[in-house]
Amino acid sequence: MNPLNHVAIIMDGNGRWGLKNKNSRNAGHKAGLKTIEKIIKVSLDNKIRHLTLYAFSTENWKRPIKEINYLFNLLEKFLYNKIDNLNRNKIKLKVIGFKKFSVKLNQLLLKSEKLTRNNKSLQINLALNYGSKLELINAFKILKKKNKAFTENNLKKFLLTKEIPDPELLIRTGNTKRLSNFMLWQIAYTEIFFEKKLWPDFNEKDFLQIINSYKKIKRNFGSVS
Ligand code: IPE
Ligand code: IPE
Ligand code: MG
């Protein structure tokens, strides 16, 4: 059975779910929060060490400002209401992304990271204003400035994921088979599952089924056996 330390998820399909069920994209974002809670629970039960959630991409700024504001308000409320509970469950929260939010949200994110920084059960990496191309360009620029060689080990030190192992498993919900600028470097050898269900419909059972399928995969990493 393959070990599983890090699951990364592209949580896609909220907008379509919201339009279909409540005639509002934003209602889908709200419904998606419940799925996040379910997935956190399964991750804790299965002793997964890292759960990375793609919540907002560097390209998502192209969306209508009303939707963007709704999303960030939702995140603010979620953190405000749930951070103590996450902390009680020994969950560590880490934001990976290019922080550029309102003063209030920035403070809340920093406070949440600080509060949970010594927790050792599950680390939730919240990919917020995250983009893989920007992350890589940023890392290369730092290497150049520091006059360091462009090696794999050196580069890794300047990625936003510097202290996070590469994910063994990537899931994208929402019936779309693309990566949308997510962790392009880190998923070089990741097993990828594209799930038809929209994120708010994705549940514990679906997650467990994917975990079980992943565990049985023969992973070669280029060699033969
Ligand atoms: C993913 O759901 C959540 C974010 C990008 C914030 P979408 O909002 O992309 O939902 P669809 O893909 O339009 O249905
Ligand atoms: C990817 O979903 C980003 C997140 C889930 C945060 P998008 O809905 O933004 O991706 P595209 O635009 O369909 O590629
Ligand atoms: Mg989408």
PDB file of C-alpha atoms and ligand atoms in Angstrom:
ATOM      1  CA  MET A   1       0.000   0.000   0.000  1.00  0.00           C
ATOM      2  CA  ASN A   2       1.336   3.412  -0.943  1.00  0.00           C
ATOM      3  CA  PRO A   3       1.926   5.838   1.905  1.00  0.00           C
ATOM      4  CA  LEU A   4      -0.163   8.995   1.863  1.00  0.00           C
ATOM      5  CA  ASN A   5       1.207  12.123   3.497  1.00  0.00           C
ATOM      6  CA  HIS A   6      -0.047  14.896   1.303  1.00  0.00           C
ATOM      7  CA  VAL A   7      -3.314  15.298  -0.602  1.00  0.00           C
ATOM      8  CA  ALA A   8      -3.824  18.374  -2.769  1.00  0.00           C
ATOM      9  CA  ILE A   9      -7.267  19.329  -4.029  1.00  0.00           C
ATOM     10  CA  ILE A  10      -8.469  21.656  -6.781  1.00  0.00           C
ATOM     11  CA  MET A  11     -11.930  22.375  -5.401  1.00  0.00           C
ATOM     12  CA  ASP A  12     -13.780  23.128  -8.612  1.00  0.00           C
ATOM     13  CA  GLY A  13     -17.460  23.310  -9.482  1.00  0.00           C
ATOM     14  CA  ASN A  14     -18.948  25.612  -6.858  1.00  0.00           C
ATOM     15  CA  GLY A  15     -20.286  28.123  -9.365  1.00  0.00           C
ATOM     16  CA  ARG A  16     -22.032  25.519 -11.506  1.00  0.00           C
ATOM     17  CA  TRP A  17     -23.492  23.819  -8.424  1.00  0.00           C
ATOM     18  CA  GLY A  18     -24.813  27.139  -7.138  1.00  0.00           C
ATOM     19  CA  LEU A  19     -26.390  28.093 -10.460  1.00  0.00           C
ATOM     20  CA  LYS A  20     -28.017  24.698 -10.847  1.00  0.00           C
ATOM     21  CA  ASN A  21     -29.370  24.416  -7.315  1.00  0.00           C
ATOM     22  CA  LYS A  22     -29.910  27.965  -6.060  1.00  0.00           C
ATOM     23  CA  ASN A  23     -29.626  30.125  -9.144  1.00  0.00           C
ATOM     24  CA  SER A  24     -26.548  31.839  -7.692  1.00  0.00           C
ATOM     25  CA  ARG A  25     -22.847  31.049  -8.117  1.00  0.00           C
ATOM     26  CA  ASN A  26     -22.136  32.427  -4.657  1.00  0.00           C
ATOM     27  CA  ALA A  27     -24.533  29.932  -3.061  1.00  0.00           C
ATOM     28  CA  GLY A  28     -22.242  27.270  -4.499  1.00  0.00           C
ATOM     29  CA  HIS A  29     -19.217  28.780  -2.798  1.00  0.00           C
ATOM     30  CA  LYS A  30     -21.084  28.712   0.489  1.00  0.00           C
ATOM     31  CA  ALA A  31     -22.132  25.097   0.005  1.00  0.00           C
ATOM     32  CA  GLY A  32     -18.520  24.203  -0.812  1.00  0.00           C
ATOM     33  CA  LEU A  33     -17.470  25.045   2.748  1.00  0.00           C
ATOM     34  CA  LYS A  34     -19.382  22.021   4.058  1.00  0.00           C
ATOM     35  CA  THR A  35     -17.369  19.774   1.765  1.00  0.00           C
ATOM     36  CA  ILE A  36     -14.164  21.302   3.126  1.00  0.00           C
ATOM     37  CA  GLU A  37     -15.211  20.339   6.651  1.00  0.00           C
ATOM     38  CA  LYS A  38     -15.989  16.762   5.559  1.00  0.00           C
ATOM     39  CA  ILE A  39     -12.634  16.416   3.825  1.00  0.00           C
ATOM     40  CA  ILE A  40     -10.750  17.781   6.840  1.00  0.00           C
ATOM     41  CA  LYS A  41     -12.437  15.160   9.037  1.00  0.00           C
ATOM     42  CA  VAL A  42     -11.494  12.283   6.719  1.00  0.00           C
ATOM     43  CA  SER A  43      -7.935  13.634   6.528  1.00  0.00           C
ATOM     44  CA  LEU A  44      -7.658  13.686  10.319  1.00  0.00           C
ATOM     45  CA  ASP A  45      -9.134  10.174  10.627  1.00  0.00           C
ATOM     46  CA  ASN A  46      -6.690   8.858   8.052  1.00  0.00           C
ATOM     47  CA  LYS A  47      -3.674  10.574   9.568  1.00  0.00           C
ATOM     48  CA  ILE A  48      -2.888  12.520   6.425  1.00  0.00           C
ATOM     49  CA  ARG A  49      -0.217  15.092   7.323  1.00  0.00           C
ATOM     50  CA  HIS A  50      -0.833  17.725   4.648  1.00  0.00           C
ATOM     51  CA  LEU A  51      -4.030  18.799   2.946  1.00  0.00           C
ATOM     52  CA  THR A  52      -3.574  21.515   0.340  1.00  0.00           C
ATOM     53  CA  LEU A  53      -6.723  23.277  -0.804  1.00  0.00           C
ATOM     54  CA  TYR A  54      -6.717  25.441  -3.915  1.00  0.00           C
ATOM     55  CA  ALA A  55      -9.080  28.211  -2.885  1.00  0.00           C
ATOM     56  CA  PHE A  56      -8.156  31.168  -5.109  1.00  0.00           C
ATOM     57  CA  SER A  57      -5.783  31.326  -8.055  1.00  0.00           C
ATOM     58  CA  THR A  58      -3.770  34.246  -9.371  1.00  0.00           C
ATOM     59  CA  GLU A  59      -6.127  34.079 -12.376  1.00  0.00           C
ATOM     60  CA  ASN A  60      -9.305  34.240 -10.277  1.00  0.00           C
ATOM     61  CA  TRP A  61      -8.898  38.029 -10.018  1.00  0.00           C
ATOM     62  CA  LYS A  62     -10.460  38.085 -13.494  1.00  0.00           C
ATOM     63  CA  ARG A  63     -13.831  37.240 -11.920  1.00  0.00           C
ATOM     64  CA  PRO A  64     -16.532  39.847 -11.218  1.00  0.00           C
ATOM     65  CA  ILE A  65     -15.609  41.899  -8.161  1.00  0.00           C
ATOM     66  CA  LYS A  66     -18.867  40.897  -6.456  1.00  0.00           C
ATOM     67  CA  GLU A  67     -17.900  37.222  -6.587  1.00  0.00           C
ATOM     68  CA  ILE A  68     -14.355  37.962  -5.419  1.00  0.00           C
ATOM     69  CA  ASN A  69     -15.643  39.979  -2.463  1.00  0.00           C
ATOM     70  CA  TYR A  70     -18.110  37.247  -1.586  1.00  0.00           C
ATOM     71  CA  LEU A  71     -15.368  34.619  -1.615  1.00  0.00           C
ATOM     72  CA  PHE A  72     -13.056  36.586   0.641  1.00  0.00           C
ATOM     73  CA  ASN A  73     -15.890  37.451   3.019  1.00  0.00           C
ATOM     74  CA  LEU A  74     -16.782  33.796   3.206  1.00  0.00           C
ATOM     75  CA  LEU A  75     -13.194  32.904   4.008  1.00  0.00           C
ATOM     76  CA  GLU A  76     -13.040  35.602   6.671  1.00  0.00           C
ATOM     77  CA  LYS A  77     -16.191  34.305   8.348  1.00  0.00           C
ATOM     78  CA  PHE A  78     -15.047  30.695   8.080  1.00  0.00           C
ATOM     79  CA  LEU A  79     -11.728  31.439   9.743  1.00  0.00           C
ATOM     80  CA  TYR A  80     -13.289  33.636  12.367  1.00  0.00           C
ATOM     81  CA  ASN A  81     -15.822  30.952  13.320  1.00  0.00           C
ATOM     82  CA  LYS A  82     -13.725  27.823  12.919  1.00  0.00           C
ATOM     83  CA  ILE A  83     -10.143  28.643  13.838  1.00  0.00           C
ATOM     84  CA  ASP A  84     -10.557  27.665  17.499  1.00  0.00           C
ATOM     85  CA  ASN A  85     -12.064  24.364  16.493  1.00  0.00           C
ATOM     86  CA  LEU A  86      -9.239  23.720  14.037  1.00  0.00           C
ATOM     87  CA  ASN A  87      -6.778  24.585  16.770  1.00  0.00           C
ATOM     88  CA  ARG A  88      -8.457  22.185  19.210  1.00  0.00           C
ATOM     89  CA  ASN A  89      -8.003  19.454  16.621  1.00  0.00           C
ATOM     90  CA  LYS A  90      -4.292  20.298  16.517  1.00  0.00           C
ATOM     91  CA  ILE A  91      -4.521  21.470  12.922  1.00  0.00           C
ATOM     92  CA  LYS A  92      -1.890  23.858  11.617  1.00  0.00           C
ATOM     93  CA  LEU A  93      -2.964  26.420   9.051  1.00  0.00           C
ATOM     94  CA  LYS A  94      -0.534  27.746   6.483  1.00  0.00           C
ATOM     95  CA  VAL A  95      -1.309  30.081   3.617  1.00  0.00           C
ATOM     96  CA  ILE A  96       0.568  29.441   0.400  1.00  0.00           C
ATOM     97  CA  GLY A  97       0.190  32.280  -2.039  1.00  0.00           C
ATOM     98  CA  PHE A  98       1.093  35.851  -2.685  1.00  0.00           C
ATOM     99  CA  LYS A  99      -0.676  37.575   0.195  1.00  0.00           C
ATOM    100  CA  LYS A 100      -2.373  40.659  -1.145  1.00  0.00           C
ATOM    101  CA  PHE A 101      -5.673  40.900   0.621  1.00  0.00           C
ATOM    102  CA  SER A 102      -7.538  43.442   2.746  1.00  0.00           C
ATOM    103  CA  VAL A 103      -5.799  44.517   5.940  1.00  0.00           C
ATOM    104  CA  LYS A 104      -8.485  42.722   7.928  1.00  0.00           C
ATOM    105  CA  LEU A 105      -8.083  39.412   6.096  1.00  0.00           C
ATOM    106  CA  ASN A 106      -4.288  39.656   6.171  1.00  0.00           C
ATOM    107  CA  GLN A 107      -4.392  40.107   9.925  1.00  0.00           C
ATOM    108  CA  LEU A 108      -6.815  37.248  10.389  1.00  0.00           C
ATOM    109  CA  LEU A 109      -4.665  34.937   8.255  1.00  0.00           C
ATOM    110  CA  LEU A 110      -1.516  35.870  10.156  1.00  0.00           C
ATOM    111  CA  LYS A 111      -3.268  35.455  13.485  1.00  0.00           C
ATOM    112  CA  SER A 112      -4.602  32.040  12.480  1.00  0.00           C
ATOM    113  CA  GLU A 113      -1.188  30.894  11.285  1.00  0.00           C
ATOM    114  CA  LYS A 114       0.411  32.089  14.490  1.00  0.00           C
ATOM    115  CA  LEU A 115      -2.195  30.495  16.737  1.00  0.00           C
ATOM    116  CA  THR A 116      -1.824  27.094  15.085  1.00  0.00           C
ATOM    117  CA  ARG A 117       1.858  27.101  14.210  1.00  0.00           C
ATOM    118  CA  ASN A 118       2.932  24.436  16.741  1.00  0.00           C
ATOM    119  CA  ASN A 119       0.111  22.040  15.946  1.00  0.00           C
ATOM    120  CA  LYS A 120       1.159  18.626  14.750  1.00  0.00           C
ATOM    121  CA  SER A 121      -1.835  16.649  13.510  1.00  0.00           C
ATOM    122  CA  LEU A 122      -2.872  17.885  10.073  1.00  0.00           C
ATOM    123  CA  GLN A 123      -1.381  20.849   8.203  1.00  0.00           C
ATOM    124  CA  ILE A 124      -3.855  22.632   5.965  1.00  0.00           C
ATOM    125  CA  ASN A 125      -2.113  24.573   3.231  1.00  0.00           C
ATOM    126  CA  LEU A 126      -4.565  27.100   1.927  1.00  0.00           C
ATOM    127  CA  ALA A 127      -3.593  28.076  -1.607  1.00  0.00           C
ATOM    128  CA  LEU A 128      -4.809  31.628  -1.784  1.00  0.00           C
ATOM    129  CA  ASN A 129      -3.787  33.953  -4.583  1.00  0.00           C
ATOM    130  CA  TYR A 130      -1.597  31.045  -5.591  1.00  0.00           C
ATOM    131  CA  GLY A 131      -0.202  30.563  -9.084  1.00  0.00           C
ATOM    132  CA  SER A 132       2.443  28.080 -10.040  1.00  0.00           C
ATOM    133  CA  LYS A 133       4.058  30.143 -12.788  1.00  0.00           C
ATOM    134  CA  LEU A 134       4.441  33.159 -10.521  1.00  0.00           C
ATOM    135  CA  GLU A 135       5.817  30.897  -7.774  1.00  0.00           C
ATOM    136  CA  LEU A 136       8.455  29.453 -10.121  1.00  0.00           C
ATOM    137  CA  ILE A 137       9.474  32.786 -11.626  1.00  0.00           C
ATOM    138  CA  ASN A 138       9.746  34.222  -8.137  1.00  0.00           C
ATOM    139  CA  ALA A 139      11.988  31.333  -7.024  1.00  0.00           C
ATOM    140  CA  PHE A 140      14.262  31.655 -10.069  1.00  0.00           C
ATOM    141  CA  LYS A 141      14.588  35.400  -9.492  1.00  0.00           C
ATOM    142  CA  ILE A 142      15.692  34.794  -5.898  1.00  0.00           C
ATOM    143  CA  LEU A 143      18.258  32.212  -7.023  1.00  0.00           C
ATOM    144  CA  LYS A 144      19.634  34.659  -9.549  1.00  0.00           C
ATOM    145  CA  LYS A 145      19.805  37.473  -7.026  1.00  0.00           C
ATOM    146  CA  LYS A 146      21.586  35.250  -4.509  1.00  0.00           C
ATOM    147  CA  ASN A 147      23.888  33.980  -7.230  1.00  0.00           C
ATOM    148  CA  LYS A 148      22.920  30.375  -6.516  1.00  0.00           C
ATOM    149  CA  ALA A 149      23.008  27.508  -8.999  1.00  0.00           C
ATOM    150  CA  PHE A 150      19.736  26.526 -10.678  1.00  0.00           C
ATOM    151  CA  THR A 151      19.520  23.081  -9.090  1.00  0.00           C
ATOM    152  CA  GLU A 152      16.454  21.182  -7.969  1.00  0.00           C
ATOM    153  CA  ASN A 153      17.423  21.426  -4.306  1.00  0.00           C
ATOM    154  CA  ASN A 154      18.151  25.137  -4.450  1.00  0.00           C
ATOM    155  CA  LEU A 155      14.957  25.921  -6.313  1.00  0.00           C
ATOM    156  CA  LYS A 156      12.782  24.008  -3.823  1.00  0.00           C
ATOM    157  CA  LYS A 157      13.991  26.253  -1.001  1.00  0.00           C
ATOM    158  CA  PHE A 158      12.335  29.263  -2.589  1.00  0.00           C
ATOM    159  CA  LEU A 159       9.010  27.782  -3.560  1.00  0.00           C
ATOM    160  CA  LEU A 160       5.958  28.660  -1.477  1.00  0.00           C
ATOM    161  CA  THR A 161       5.867  24.970  -0.537  1.00  0.00           C
ATOM    162  CA  LYS A 162       9.422  24.952   0.809  1.00  0.00           C
ATOM    163  CA  GLU A 163       8.681  22.979   3.969  1.00  0.00           C
ATOM    164  CA  ILE A 164       5.919  20.863   2.479  1.00  0.00           C
ATOM    165  CA  PRO A 165       6.546  17.459   0.867  1.00  0.00           C
ATOM    166  CA  ASP A 166       5.253  17.020  -2.688  1.00  0.00           C
ATOM    167  CA  PRO A 167       1.695  15.672  -2.822  1.00  0.00           C
ATOM    168  CA  GLU A 168       1.322  11.973  -3.594  1.00  0.00           C
ATOM    169  CA  LEU A 169      -2.284  12.536  -4.593  1.00  0.00           C
ATOM    170  CA  LEU A 170      -4.038  15.348  -6.459  1.00  0.00           C
ATOM    171  CA  ILE A 171      -7.799  15.474  -6.841  1.00  0.00           C
ATOM    172  CA  ARG A 172      -9.712  17.884  -9.065  1.00  0.00           C
ATOM    173  CA  THR A 173     -13.489  17.884  -8.761  1.00  0.00           C
ATOM    174  CA  GLY A 174     -15.868  19.550 -11.218  1.00  0.00           C
ATOM    175  CA  ASN A 175     -15.454  17.353 -14.299  1.00  0.00           C
ATOM    176  CA  THR A 176     -12.601  19.329 -15.863  1.00  0.00           C
ATOM    177  CA  LYS A 177      -9.265  17.788 -16.731  1.00  0.00           C
ATOM    178  CA  ARG A 178      -6.774  20.589 -16.348  1.00  0.00           C
ATOM    179  CA  LEU A 179      -4.393  21.955 -13.747  1.00  0.00           C
ATOM    180  CA  SER A 180      -5.236  25.666 -13.887  1.00  0.00           C
ATOM    181  CA  ASN A 181      -1.754  26.793 -12.843  1.00  0.00           C
ATOM    182  CA  PHE A 182      -1.626  24.632  -9.723  1.00  0.00           C
ATOM    183  CA  MET A 183       1.607  23.178  -8.292  1.00  0.00           C
ATOM    184  CA  LEU A 184       3.153  22.436 -11.687  1.00  0.00           C
ATOM    185  CA  TRP A 185       6.554  21.678 -10.165  1.00  0.00           C
ATOM    186  CA  GLN A 186       5.341  19.788  -7.109  1.00  0.00           C
ATOM    187  CA  ILE A 187       3.110  17.324  -8.975  1.00  0.00           C
ATOM    188  CA  ALA A 188       5.827  15.947 -11.260  1.00  0.00           C
ATOM    189  CA  TYR A 189       5.169  12.430  -9.848  1.00  0.00           C
ATOM    190  CA  THR A 190       1.769  12.895  -8.247  1.00  0.00           C
ATOM    191  CA  GLU A 191      -1.128  10.523  -8.928  1.00  0.00           C
ATOM    192  CA  ILE A 192      -3.983  12.578 -10.378  1.00  0.00           C
ATOM    193  CA  PHE A 193      -7.693  11.849 -10.007  1.00  0.00           C
ATOM    194  CA  PHE A 194     -10.233  13.863 -11.978  1.00  0.00           C
ATOM    195  CA  GLU A 195     -13.621  13.628 -10.313  1.00  0.00           C
ATOM    196  CA  LYS A 196     -16.868  14.303 -12.173  1.00  0.00           C
ATOM    197  CA  LYS A 197     -18.799  15.564  -9.145  1.00  0.00           C
ATOM    198  CA  LEU A 198     -18.949  19.283  -8.432  1.00  0.00           C
ATOM    199  CA  TRP A 199     -17.150  20.258  -5.215  1.00  0.00           C
ATOM    200  CA  PRO A 200     -20.294  20.788  -3.064  1.00  0.00           C
ATOM    201  CA  ASP A 201     -21.488  17.274  -4.022  1.00  0.00           C
ATOM    202  CA  PHE A 202     -18.159  15.612  -3.222  1.00  0.00           C
ATOM    203  CA  ASN A 203     -18.344  13.691   0.049  1.00  0.00           C
ATOM    204  CA  GLU A 204     -16.476  11.506   2.542  1.00  0.00           C
ATOM    205  CA  LYS A 205     -17.218   8.330   0.622  1.00  0.00           C
ATOM    206  CA  ASP A 206     -15.912   9.765  -2.664  1.00  0.00           C
ATOM    207  CA  PHE A 207     -12.736  10.907  -0.938  1.00  0.00           C
ATOM    208  CA  LEU A 208     -12.183   7.525   0.732  1.00  0.00           C
ATOM    209  CA  GLN A 209     -12.739   5.718  -2.561  1.00  0.00           C
ATOM    210  CA  ILE A 210     -10.053   7.822  -4.235  1.00  0.00           C
ATOM    211  CA  ILE A 211      -7.671   7.299  -1.306  1.00  0.00           C
ATOM    212  CA  ASN A 212      -8.168   3.530  -1.553  1.00  0.00           C
ATOM    213  CA  SER A 213      -7.617   3.511  -5.325  1.00  0.00           C
ATOM    214  CA  TYR A 214      -4.495   5.616  -4.897  1.00  0.00           C
ATOM    215  CA  LYS A 215      -3.090   3.239  -2.292  1.00  0.00           C
ATOM    216  CA  LYS A 216      -3.184   0.357  -4.756  1.00  0.00           C
ATOM    217  CA  ILE A 217      -1.440   2.103  -7.653  1.00  0.00           C
ATOM    218  CA  LYS A 218       1.906   0.729  -8.742  1.00  0.00           C
ATOM    219  CA  ARG A 219       4.169   3.768  -8.621  1.00  0.00           C
ATOM    220  CA  ASN A 220       7.337   3.444 -10.700  1.00  0.00           C
ATOM    221  CA  PHE A 221       9.066   6.831 -10.566  1.00  0.00           C
ATOM    222  CA  GLY A 222      10.735   5.954 -13.830  1.00  0.00           C
ATOM    223  CA  SER A 223      12.206   2.626 -12.799  1.00  0.00           C
ATOM    224  CA  VAL A 224      11.049  -0.905 -13.479  1.00  0.00           C
ATOM    225  CA  SER A 225      10.199  -3.628 -10.985  1.00  0.00           C
TER     226      SER A 225
HETATM  227  C1  IPE B   1     -14.042  26.746  -7.684  1.00  0.00           C
HETATM  228  O1  IPE B   1     -15.326  26.756  -8.169  1.00  0.00           O
HETATM  229  C2  IPE B   1     -13.852  27.746  -6.575  1.00  0.00           C
HETATM  230  C3  IPE B   1     -13.016  28.886  -6.937  1.00  0.00           C
HETATM  231  C4  IPE B   1     -12.359  29.059  -8.037  1.00  0.00           C
HETATM  232  C5  IPE B   1     -12.932  29.918  -5.938  1.00  0.00           C
HETATM  233  P1  IPE B   1     -15.719  27.649  -9.396  1.00  0.00           P
HETATM  234  O2  IPE B   1     -16.219  28.959  -8.891  1.00  0.00           O
HETATM  235  O3  IPE B   1     -14.625  27.717 -10.390  1.00  0.00           O
HETATM  236  O4  IPE B   1     -16.929  26.820  -9.999  1.00  0.00           O
HETATM  237  P2  IPE B   1     -17.251  26.572 -11.506  1.00  0.00           P
HETATM  238  O5  IPE B   1     -16.065  25.871 -12.097  1.00  0.00           O
HETATM  239  O6  IPE B   1     -17.489  27.908 -12.129  1.00  0.00           O
HETATM  240  O7  IPE B   1     -18.467  25.716 -11.481  1.00  0.00           O
HETATM  241  C1  IPE B   2      -9.170  26.500 -10.366  1.00  0.00           C
HETATM  242  O1  IPE B   2     -10.485  26.606 -10.750  1.00  0.00           O
HETATM  243  C2  IPE B   2      -8.898  27.380  -9.200  1.00  0.00           C
HETATM  244  C3  IPE B   2      -9.498  26.984  -7.942  1.00  0.00           C
HETATM  245  C4  IPE B   2     -10.211  25.909  -7.709  1.00  0.00           C
HETATM  246  C5  IPE B   2      -9.242  27.880  -6.859  1.00  0.00           C
HETATM  247  P1  IPE B   2     -10.946  27.609 -11.898  1.00  0.00           P
HETATM  248  O2  IPE B   2     -12.405  27.424 -12.035  1.00  0.00           O
HETATM  249  O3  IPE B   2     -10.456  28.966 -11.620  1.00  0.00           O
HETATM  250  O4  IPE B   2     -10.184  27.036 -13.165  1.00  0.00           O
HETATM  251  P2  IPE B   2     -10.475  27.273 -14.699  1.00  0.00           P
HETATM  252  O5  IPE B   2     -10.625  28.740 -14.909  1.00  0.00           O
HETATM  253  O6  IPE B   2     -11.728  26.534 -15.012  1.00  0.00           O
HETATM  254  O7  IPE B   2      -9.303  26.668 -15.383  1.00  0.00           O
HETATM  255 MG    MG B   3     -14.153  26.549 -12.005  1.00  0.00          MG
END
